[in-house]
PDB file of C-alpha atoms in Angstrom:
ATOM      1  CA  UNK G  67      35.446-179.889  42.616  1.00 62.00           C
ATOM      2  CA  UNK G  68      35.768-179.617  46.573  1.00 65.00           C
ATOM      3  CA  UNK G  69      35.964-182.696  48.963  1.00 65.00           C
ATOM      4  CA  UNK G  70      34.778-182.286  52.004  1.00 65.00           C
ATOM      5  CA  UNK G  71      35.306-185.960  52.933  1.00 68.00           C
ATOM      6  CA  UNK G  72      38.453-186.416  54.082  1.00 67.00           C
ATOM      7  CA  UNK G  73      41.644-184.396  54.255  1.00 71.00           C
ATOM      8  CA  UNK G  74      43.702-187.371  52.889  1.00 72.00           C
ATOM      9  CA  UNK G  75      42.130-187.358  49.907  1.00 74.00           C
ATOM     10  CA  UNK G  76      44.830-185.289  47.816  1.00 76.00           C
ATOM     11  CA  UNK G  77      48.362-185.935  47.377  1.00 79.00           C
ATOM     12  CA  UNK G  78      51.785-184.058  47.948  1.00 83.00           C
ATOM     13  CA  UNK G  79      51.728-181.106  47.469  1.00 85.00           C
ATOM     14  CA  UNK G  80      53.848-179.782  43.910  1.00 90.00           C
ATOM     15  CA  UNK G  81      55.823-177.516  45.110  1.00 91.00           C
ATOM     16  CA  UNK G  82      57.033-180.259  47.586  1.00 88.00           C
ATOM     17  CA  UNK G  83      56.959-182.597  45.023  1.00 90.00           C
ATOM     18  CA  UNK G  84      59.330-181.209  42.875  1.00 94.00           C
ATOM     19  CA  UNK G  85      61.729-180.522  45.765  1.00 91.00           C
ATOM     20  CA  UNK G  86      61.963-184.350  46.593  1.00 90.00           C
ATOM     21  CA  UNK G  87      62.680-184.835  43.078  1.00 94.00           C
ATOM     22  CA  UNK G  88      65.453-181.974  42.466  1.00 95.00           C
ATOM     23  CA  UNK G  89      67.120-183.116  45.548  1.00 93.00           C
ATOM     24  CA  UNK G  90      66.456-187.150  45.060  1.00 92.00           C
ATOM     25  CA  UNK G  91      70.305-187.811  43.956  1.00 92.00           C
ATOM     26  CA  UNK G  92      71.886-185.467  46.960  1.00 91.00           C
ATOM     27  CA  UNK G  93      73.371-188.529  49.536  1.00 91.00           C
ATOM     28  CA  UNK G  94      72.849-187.176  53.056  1.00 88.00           C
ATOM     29  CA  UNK G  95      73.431-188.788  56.299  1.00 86.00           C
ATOM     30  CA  UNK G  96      70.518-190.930  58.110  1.00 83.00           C
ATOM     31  CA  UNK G  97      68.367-191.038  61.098  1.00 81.00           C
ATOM     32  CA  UNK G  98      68.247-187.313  61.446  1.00 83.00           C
ATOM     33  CA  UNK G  99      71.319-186.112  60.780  1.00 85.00           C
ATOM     34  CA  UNK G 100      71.085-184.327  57.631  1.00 89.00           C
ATOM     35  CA  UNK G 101      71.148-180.624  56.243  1.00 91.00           C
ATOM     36  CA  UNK G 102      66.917-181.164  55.174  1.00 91.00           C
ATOM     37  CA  UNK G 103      66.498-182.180  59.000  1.00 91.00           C
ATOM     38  CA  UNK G 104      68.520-179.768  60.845  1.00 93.00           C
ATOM     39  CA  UNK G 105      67.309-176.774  58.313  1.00 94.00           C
ATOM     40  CA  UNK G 106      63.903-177.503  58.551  1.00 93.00           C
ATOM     41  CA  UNK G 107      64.280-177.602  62.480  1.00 95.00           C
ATOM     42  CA  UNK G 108      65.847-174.249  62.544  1.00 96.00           C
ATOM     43  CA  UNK G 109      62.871-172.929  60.731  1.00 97.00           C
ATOM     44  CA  UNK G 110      60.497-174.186  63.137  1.00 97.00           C
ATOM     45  CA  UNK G 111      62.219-172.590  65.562  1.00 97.00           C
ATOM     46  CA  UNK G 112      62.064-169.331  64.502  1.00 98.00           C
ATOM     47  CA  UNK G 113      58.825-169.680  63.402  1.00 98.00           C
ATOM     48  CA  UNK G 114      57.862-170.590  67.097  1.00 98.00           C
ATOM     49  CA  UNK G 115      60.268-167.810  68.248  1.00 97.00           C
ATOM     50  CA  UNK G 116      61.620-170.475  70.212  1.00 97.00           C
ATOM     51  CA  UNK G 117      65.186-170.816  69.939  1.00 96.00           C
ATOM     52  CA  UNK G 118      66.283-173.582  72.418  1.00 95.00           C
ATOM     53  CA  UNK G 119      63.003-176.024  71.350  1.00 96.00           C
ATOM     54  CA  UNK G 120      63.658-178.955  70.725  1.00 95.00           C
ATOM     55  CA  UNK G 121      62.215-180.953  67.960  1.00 95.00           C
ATOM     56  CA  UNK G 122      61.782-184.557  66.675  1.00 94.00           C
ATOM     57  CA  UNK G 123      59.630-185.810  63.243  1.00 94.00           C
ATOM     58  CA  UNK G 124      57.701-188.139  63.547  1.00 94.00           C
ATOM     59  CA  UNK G 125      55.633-190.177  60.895  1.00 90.00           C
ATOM     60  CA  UNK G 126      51.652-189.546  61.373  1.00 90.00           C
ATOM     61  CA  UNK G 127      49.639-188.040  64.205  1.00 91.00           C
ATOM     62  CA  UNK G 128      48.428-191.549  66.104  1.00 93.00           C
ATOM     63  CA  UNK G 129      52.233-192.343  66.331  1.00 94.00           C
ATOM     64  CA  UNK G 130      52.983-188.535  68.032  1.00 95.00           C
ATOM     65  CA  UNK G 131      50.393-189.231  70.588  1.00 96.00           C
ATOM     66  CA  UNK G 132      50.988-191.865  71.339  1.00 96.00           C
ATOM     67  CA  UNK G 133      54.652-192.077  71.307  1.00 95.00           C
ATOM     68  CA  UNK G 134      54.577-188.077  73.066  1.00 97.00           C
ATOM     69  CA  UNK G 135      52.207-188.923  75.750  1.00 97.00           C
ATOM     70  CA  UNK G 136      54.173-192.285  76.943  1.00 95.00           C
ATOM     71  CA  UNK G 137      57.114-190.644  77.038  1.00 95.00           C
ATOM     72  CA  UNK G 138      55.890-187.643  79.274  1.00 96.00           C
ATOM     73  CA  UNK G 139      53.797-190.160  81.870  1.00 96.00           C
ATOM     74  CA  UNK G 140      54.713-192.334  84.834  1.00 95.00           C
ATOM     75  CA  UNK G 141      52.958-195.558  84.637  1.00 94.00           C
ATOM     76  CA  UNK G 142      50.544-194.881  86.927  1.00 95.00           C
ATOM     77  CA  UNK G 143      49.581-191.679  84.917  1.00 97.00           C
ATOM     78  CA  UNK G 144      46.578-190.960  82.151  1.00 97.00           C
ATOM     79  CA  UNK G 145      46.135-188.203  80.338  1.00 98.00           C
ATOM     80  CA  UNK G 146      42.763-185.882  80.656  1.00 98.00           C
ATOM     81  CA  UNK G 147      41.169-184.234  77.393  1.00 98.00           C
ATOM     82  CA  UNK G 148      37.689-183.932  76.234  1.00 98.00           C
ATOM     83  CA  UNK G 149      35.223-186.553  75.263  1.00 98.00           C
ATOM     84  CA  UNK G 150      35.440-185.728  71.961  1.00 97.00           C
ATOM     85  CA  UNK G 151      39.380-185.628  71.563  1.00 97.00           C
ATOM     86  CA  UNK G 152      41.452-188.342  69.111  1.00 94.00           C
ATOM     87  CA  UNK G 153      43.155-190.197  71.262  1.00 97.00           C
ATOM     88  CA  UNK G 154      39.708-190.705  73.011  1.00 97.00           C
ATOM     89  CA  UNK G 155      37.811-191.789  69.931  1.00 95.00           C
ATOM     90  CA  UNK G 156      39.470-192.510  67.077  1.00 90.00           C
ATOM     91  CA  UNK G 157      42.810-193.606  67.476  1.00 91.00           C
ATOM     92  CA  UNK G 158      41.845-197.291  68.443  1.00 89.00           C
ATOM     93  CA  UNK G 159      43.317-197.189  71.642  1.00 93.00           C
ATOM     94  CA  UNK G 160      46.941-196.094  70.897  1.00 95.00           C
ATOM     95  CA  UNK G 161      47.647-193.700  73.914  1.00 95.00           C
ATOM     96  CA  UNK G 162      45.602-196.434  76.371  1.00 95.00           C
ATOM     97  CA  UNK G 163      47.955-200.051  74.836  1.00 93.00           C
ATOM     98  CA  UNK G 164      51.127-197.959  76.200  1.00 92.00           C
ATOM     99  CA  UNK G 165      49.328-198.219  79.664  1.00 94.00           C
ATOM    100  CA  UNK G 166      48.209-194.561  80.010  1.00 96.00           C
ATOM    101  CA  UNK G 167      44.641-194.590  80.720  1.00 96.00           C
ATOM    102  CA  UNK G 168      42.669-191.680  78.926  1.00 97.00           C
ATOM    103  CA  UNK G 169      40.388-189.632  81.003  1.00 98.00           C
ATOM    104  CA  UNK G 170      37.665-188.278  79.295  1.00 98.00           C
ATOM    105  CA  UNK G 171      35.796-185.191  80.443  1.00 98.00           C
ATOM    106  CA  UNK G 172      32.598-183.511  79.002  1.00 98.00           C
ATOM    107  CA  UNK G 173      33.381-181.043  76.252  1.00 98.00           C
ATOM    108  CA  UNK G 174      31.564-177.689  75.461  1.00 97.00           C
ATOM    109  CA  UNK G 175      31.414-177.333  71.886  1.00 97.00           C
ATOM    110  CA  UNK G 176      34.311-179.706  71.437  1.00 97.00           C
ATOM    111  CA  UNK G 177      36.720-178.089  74.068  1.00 98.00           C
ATOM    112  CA  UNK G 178      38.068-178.778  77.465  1.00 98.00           C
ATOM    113  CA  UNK G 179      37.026-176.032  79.712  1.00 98.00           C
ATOM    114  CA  UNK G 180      39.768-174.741  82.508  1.00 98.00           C
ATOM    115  CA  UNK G 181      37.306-174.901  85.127  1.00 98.00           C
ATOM    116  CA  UNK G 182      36.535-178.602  84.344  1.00 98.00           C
ATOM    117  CA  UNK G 183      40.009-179.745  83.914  1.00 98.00           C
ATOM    118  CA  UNK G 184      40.775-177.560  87.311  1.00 98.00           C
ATOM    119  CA  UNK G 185      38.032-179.484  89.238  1.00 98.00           C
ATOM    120  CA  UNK G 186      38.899-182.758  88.017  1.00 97.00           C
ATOM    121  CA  UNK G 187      43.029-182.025  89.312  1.00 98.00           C
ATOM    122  CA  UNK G 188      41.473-180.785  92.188  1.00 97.00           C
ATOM    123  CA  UNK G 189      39.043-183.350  93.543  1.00 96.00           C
ATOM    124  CA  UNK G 190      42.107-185.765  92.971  1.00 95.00           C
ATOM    125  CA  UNK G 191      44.307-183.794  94.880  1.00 93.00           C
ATOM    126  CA  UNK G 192      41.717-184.759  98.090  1.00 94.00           C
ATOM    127  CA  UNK G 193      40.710-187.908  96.956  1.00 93.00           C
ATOM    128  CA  UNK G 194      41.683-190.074  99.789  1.00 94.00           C
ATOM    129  CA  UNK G 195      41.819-192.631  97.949  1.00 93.00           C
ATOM    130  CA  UNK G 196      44.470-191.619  95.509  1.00 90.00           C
ATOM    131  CA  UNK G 197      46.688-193.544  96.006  1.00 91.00           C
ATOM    132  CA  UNK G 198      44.769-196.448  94.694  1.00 93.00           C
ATOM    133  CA  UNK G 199      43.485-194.241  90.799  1.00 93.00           C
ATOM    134  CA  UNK G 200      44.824-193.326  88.235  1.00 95.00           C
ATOM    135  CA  UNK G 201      46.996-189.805  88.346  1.00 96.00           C
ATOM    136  CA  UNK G 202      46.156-187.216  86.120  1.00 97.00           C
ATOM    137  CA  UNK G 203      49.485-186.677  84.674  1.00 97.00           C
ATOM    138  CA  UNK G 204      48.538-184.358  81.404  1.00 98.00           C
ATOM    139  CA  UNK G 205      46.135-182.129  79.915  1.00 98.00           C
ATOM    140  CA  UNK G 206      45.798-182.785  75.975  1.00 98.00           C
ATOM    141  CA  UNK G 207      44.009-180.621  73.623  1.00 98.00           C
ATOM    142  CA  UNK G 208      43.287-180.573  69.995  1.00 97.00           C
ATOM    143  CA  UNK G 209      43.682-177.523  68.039  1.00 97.00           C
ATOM    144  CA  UNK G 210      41.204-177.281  66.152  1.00 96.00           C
ATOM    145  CA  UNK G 211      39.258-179.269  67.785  1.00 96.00           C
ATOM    146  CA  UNK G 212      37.563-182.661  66.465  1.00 94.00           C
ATOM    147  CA  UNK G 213      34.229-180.221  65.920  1.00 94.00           C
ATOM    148  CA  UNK G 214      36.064-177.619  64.256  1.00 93.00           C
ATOM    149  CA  UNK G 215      35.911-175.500  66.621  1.00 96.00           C
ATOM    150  CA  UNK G 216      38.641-172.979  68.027  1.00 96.00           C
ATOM    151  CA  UNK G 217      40.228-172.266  71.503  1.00 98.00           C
ATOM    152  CA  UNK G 218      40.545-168.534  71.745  1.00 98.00           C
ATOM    153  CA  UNK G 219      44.223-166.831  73.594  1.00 98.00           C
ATOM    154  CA  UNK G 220      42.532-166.377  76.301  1.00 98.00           C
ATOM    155  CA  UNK G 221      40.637-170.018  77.140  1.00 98.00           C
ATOM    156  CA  UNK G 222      43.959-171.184  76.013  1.00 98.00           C
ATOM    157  CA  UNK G 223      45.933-169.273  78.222  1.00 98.00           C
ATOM    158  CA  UNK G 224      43.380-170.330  81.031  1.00 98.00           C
ATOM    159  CA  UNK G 225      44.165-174.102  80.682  1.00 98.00           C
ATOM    160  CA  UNK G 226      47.752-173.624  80.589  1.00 98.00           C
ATOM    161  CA  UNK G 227      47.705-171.722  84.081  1.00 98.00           C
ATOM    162  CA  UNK G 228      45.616-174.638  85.600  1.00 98.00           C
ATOM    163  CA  UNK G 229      47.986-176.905  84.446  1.00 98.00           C
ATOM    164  CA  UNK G 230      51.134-174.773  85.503  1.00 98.00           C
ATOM    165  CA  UNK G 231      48.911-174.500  89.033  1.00 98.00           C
ATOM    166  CA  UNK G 232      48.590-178.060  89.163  1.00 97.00           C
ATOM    167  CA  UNK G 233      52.393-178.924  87.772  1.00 97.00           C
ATOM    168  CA  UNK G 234      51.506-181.005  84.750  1.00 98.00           C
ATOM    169  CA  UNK G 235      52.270-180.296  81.044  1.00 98.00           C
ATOM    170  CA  UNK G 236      49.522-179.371  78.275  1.00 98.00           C
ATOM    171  CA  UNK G 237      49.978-181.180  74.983  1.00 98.00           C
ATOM    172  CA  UNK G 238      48.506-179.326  72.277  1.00 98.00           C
ATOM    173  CA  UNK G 239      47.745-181.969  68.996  1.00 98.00           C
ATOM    174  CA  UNK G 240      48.262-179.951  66.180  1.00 97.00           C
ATOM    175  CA  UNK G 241      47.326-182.126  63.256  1.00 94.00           C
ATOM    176  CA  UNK G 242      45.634-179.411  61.726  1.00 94.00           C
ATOM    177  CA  UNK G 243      47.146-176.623  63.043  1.00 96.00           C
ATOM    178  CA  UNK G 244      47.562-175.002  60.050  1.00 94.00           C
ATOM    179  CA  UNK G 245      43.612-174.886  59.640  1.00 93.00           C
ATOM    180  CA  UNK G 246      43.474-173.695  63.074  1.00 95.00           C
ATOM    181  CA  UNK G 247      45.943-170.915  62.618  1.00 96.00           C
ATOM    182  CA  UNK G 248      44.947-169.162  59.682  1.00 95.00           C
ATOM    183  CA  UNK G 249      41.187-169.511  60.561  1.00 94.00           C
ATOM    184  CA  UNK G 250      39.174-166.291  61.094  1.00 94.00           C
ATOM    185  CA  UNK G 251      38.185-167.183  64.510  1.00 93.00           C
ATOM    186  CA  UNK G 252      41.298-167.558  65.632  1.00 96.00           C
ATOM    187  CA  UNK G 253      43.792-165.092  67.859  1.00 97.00           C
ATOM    188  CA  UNK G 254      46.674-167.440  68.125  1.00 97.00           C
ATOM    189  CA  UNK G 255      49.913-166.981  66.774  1.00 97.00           C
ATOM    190  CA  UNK G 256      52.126-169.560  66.371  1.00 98.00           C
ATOM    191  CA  UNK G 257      54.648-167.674  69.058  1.00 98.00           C
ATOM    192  CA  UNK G 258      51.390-167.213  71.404  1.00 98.00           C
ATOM    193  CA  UNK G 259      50.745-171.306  71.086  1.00 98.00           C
ATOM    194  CA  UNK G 260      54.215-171.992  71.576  1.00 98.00           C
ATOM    195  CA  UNK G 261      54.729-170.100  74.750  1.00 98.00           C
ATOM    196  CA  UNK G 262      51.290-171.948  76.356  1.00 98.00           C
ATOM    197  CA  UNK G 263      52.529-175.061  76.175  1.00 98.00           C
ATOM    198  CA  UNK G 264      54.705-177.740  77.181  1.00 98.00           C
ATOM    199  CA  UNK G 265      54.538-179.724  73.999  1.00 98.00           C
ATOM    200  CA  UNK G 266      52.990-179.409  70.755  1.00 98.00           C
ATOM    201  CA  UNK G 267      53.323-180.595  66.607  1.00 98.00           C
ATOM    202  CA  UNK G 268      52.929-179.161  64.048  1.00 97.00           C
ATOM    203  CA  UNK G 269      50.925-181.336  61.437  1.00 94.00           C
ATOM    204  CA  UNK G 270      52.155-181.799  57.927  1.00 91.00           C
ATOM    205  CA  UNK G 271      50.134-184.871  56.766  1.00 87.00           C
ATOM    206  CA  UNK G 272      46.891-183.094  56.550  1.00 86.00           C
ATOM    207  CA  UNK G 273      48.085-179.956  54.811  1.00 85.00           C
ATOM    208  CA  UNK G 274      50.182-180.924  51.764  1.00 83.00           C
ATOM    209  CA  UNK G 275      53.208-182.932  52.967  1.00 87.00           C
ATOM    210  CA  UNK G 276      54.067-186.387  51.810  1.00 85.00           C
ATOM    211  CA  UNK G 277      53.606-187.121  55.644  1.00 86.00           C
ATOM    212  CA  UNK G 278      55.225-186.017  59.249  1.00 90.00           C
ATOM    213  CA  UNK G 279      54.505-184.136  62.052  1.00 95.00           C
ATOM    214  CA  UNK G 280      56.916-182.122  64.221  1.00 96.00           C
ATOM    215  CA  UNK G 281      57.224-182.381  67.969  1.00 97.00           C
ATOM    216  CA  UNK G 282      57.958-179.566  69.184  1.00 97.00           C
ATOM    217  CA  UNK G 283      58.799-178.845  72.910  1.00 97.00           C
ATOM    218  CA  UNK G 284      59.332-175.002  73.031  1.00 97.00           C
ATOM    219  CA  UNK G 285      61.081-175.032  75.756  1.00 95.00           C
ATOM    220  CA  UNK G 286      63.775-177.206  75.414  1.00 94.00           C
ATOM    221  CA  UNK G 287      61.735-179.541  77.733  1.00 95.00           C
ATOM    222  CA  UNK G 288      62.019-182.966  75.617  1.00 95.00           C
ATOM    223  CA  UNK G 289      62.064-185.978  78.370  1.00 93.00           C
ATOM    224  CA  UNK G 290      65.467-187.452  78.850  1.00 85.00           C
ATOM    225  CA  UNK G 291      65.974-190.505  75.597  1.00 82.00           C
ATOM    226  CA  UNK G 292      62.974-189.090  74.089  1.00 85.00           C
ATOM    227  CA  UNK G 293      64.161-190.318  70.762  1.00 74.00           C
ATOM    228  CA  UNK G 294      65.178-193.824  72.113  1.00 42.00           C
ATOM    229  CA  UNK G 295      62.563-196.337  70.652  1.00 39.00           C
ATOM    230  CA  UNK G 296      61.909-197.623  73.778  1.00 36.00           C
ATOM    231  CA  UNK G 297      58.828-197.657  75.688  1.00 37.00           C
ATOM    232  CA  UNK G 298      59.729-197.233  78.792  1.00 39.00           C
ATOM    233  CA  UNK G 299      63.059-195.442  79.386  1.00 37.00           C
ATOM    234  CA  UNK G 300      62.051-194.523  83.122  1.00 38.00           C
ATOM    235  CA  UNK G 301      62.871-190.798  82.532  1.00 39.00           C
ATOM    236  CA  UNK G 302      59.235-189.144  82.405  1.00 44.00           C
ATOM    237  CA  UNK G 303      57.910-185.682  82.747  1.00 46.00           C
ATOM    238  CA  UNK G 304      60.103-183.900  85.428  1.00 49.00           C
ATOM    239  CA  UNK G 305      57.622-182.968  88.842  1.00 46.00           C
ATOM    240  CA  UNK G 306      60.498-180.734  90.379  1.00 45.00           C
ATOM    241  CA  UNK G 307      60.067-177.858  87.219  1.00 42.00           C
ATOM    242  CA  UNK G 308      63.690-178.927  86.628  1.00 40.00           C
TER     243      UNK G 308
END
């Protein structure tokens, strides 16, 4: 029988399974320093044909946002995505208790549009009142989106120039971007999301892992004490392109 349901619904899967089991006696170093770690980061990289990325795990997808989109904003930042996005509706206000409002705009069919995100950077750009709002400091996307729906290369690409035009980075949630990947509708690569980015993760909870996402910043672009537990380590997203 098929579940339609939920996509937590079904557990590890067996191949993965009987990994953690063959290799359950091996003693390893902690916190990140061990051979599984550093082999399956080397694997993402060359899967993202990204060989200077760098790349954290994290534990579920409300903790990447959240934890990715603090560590990337000045205080007086938000973030802008579509109505429809997670951290807009069903994350219970993770990204927003760090202090980063969320700024919402109207979707089409699920997705942020270029041209909407561009006019929304734009009229704050000659808002003279700027000083006193909230900065736009990100563009975050879902792929696939909460609908389902798919970004194509080229409204991808689009976003990512506005946000290069505009000098802020493009988060890409990938929860279920192995759904998104291998769909039919799709014309992204993995390589092709990778280089349209500033940060993305790969989702493993939703497609057979035990649990994790990984964080990948393609470019070796990871904010200074990114993996500090700390929420505020005053090193944010650099402005300068450095």
């Amino acid at each position: 029988m098929l579940y339609f349901d939920t996509d937590y619904n079904n557990g590890l899967h067996p191949a993965l399974l009987q990994h953690l089991a063959d290799t359950n006696d091996e003693r390893t170093e902690g916190y990140g320093f061990d051979t599984f770690t550093h082999n399956a980061k080397e694997k993402i990289r060359e899967a993202c044909g990204c060989p200077y990325a760098d790349i954290f795990l994290l534990v579920g997808g409300t903790q990447t946002n959240s934890t990715v989109i603090s560590a990337m904003l000045h205080p007086v930042e938000g973030v802008v995505c579509a109505d429809t996005a997670h951290i807009n509706v069903h994350e219970a206000g993770a990204v927003e208790y760090t202090g980063h409002k969320v700024i919402a705009l109207p979707n089409d069919d699920g997705r942020l549009r270029a041209d909407d995100l561009d006019r929304c950077l734009t009229s704050f750009a000659n808002e003279p009142t700027a000083d006193h709002c909230v900065r736009p400091g990100m563009a975050y996307i879902s792929f696939p989106t909460e609908l389902g729906t798919i970004y194509t290369a080229a409204e991808l690409n689009a976003i990512y120039q506005v946000c290069q035009n505009h000098h802020i980075p493009l988060f890409i949630d990938g929860a279920r971007l192995g759904y998104g990947l291998t769909s039919e509708a799709s014309d992204i690569s993995l390589p092709f999301l990778a280089r349209h980015c500033d940060v993305f993760y790969i989702g493993g909870t939703k497609v057979g892992a035990l649990c994790g996402e990984a964080v990948v910043f393609p470019k070796g672009n990871a904010p200074r004490f990114f993996s500090v537990p700390s929420s505020n380590t005053g090193h944010c997203w650099p402005r300068d392109g450095s």
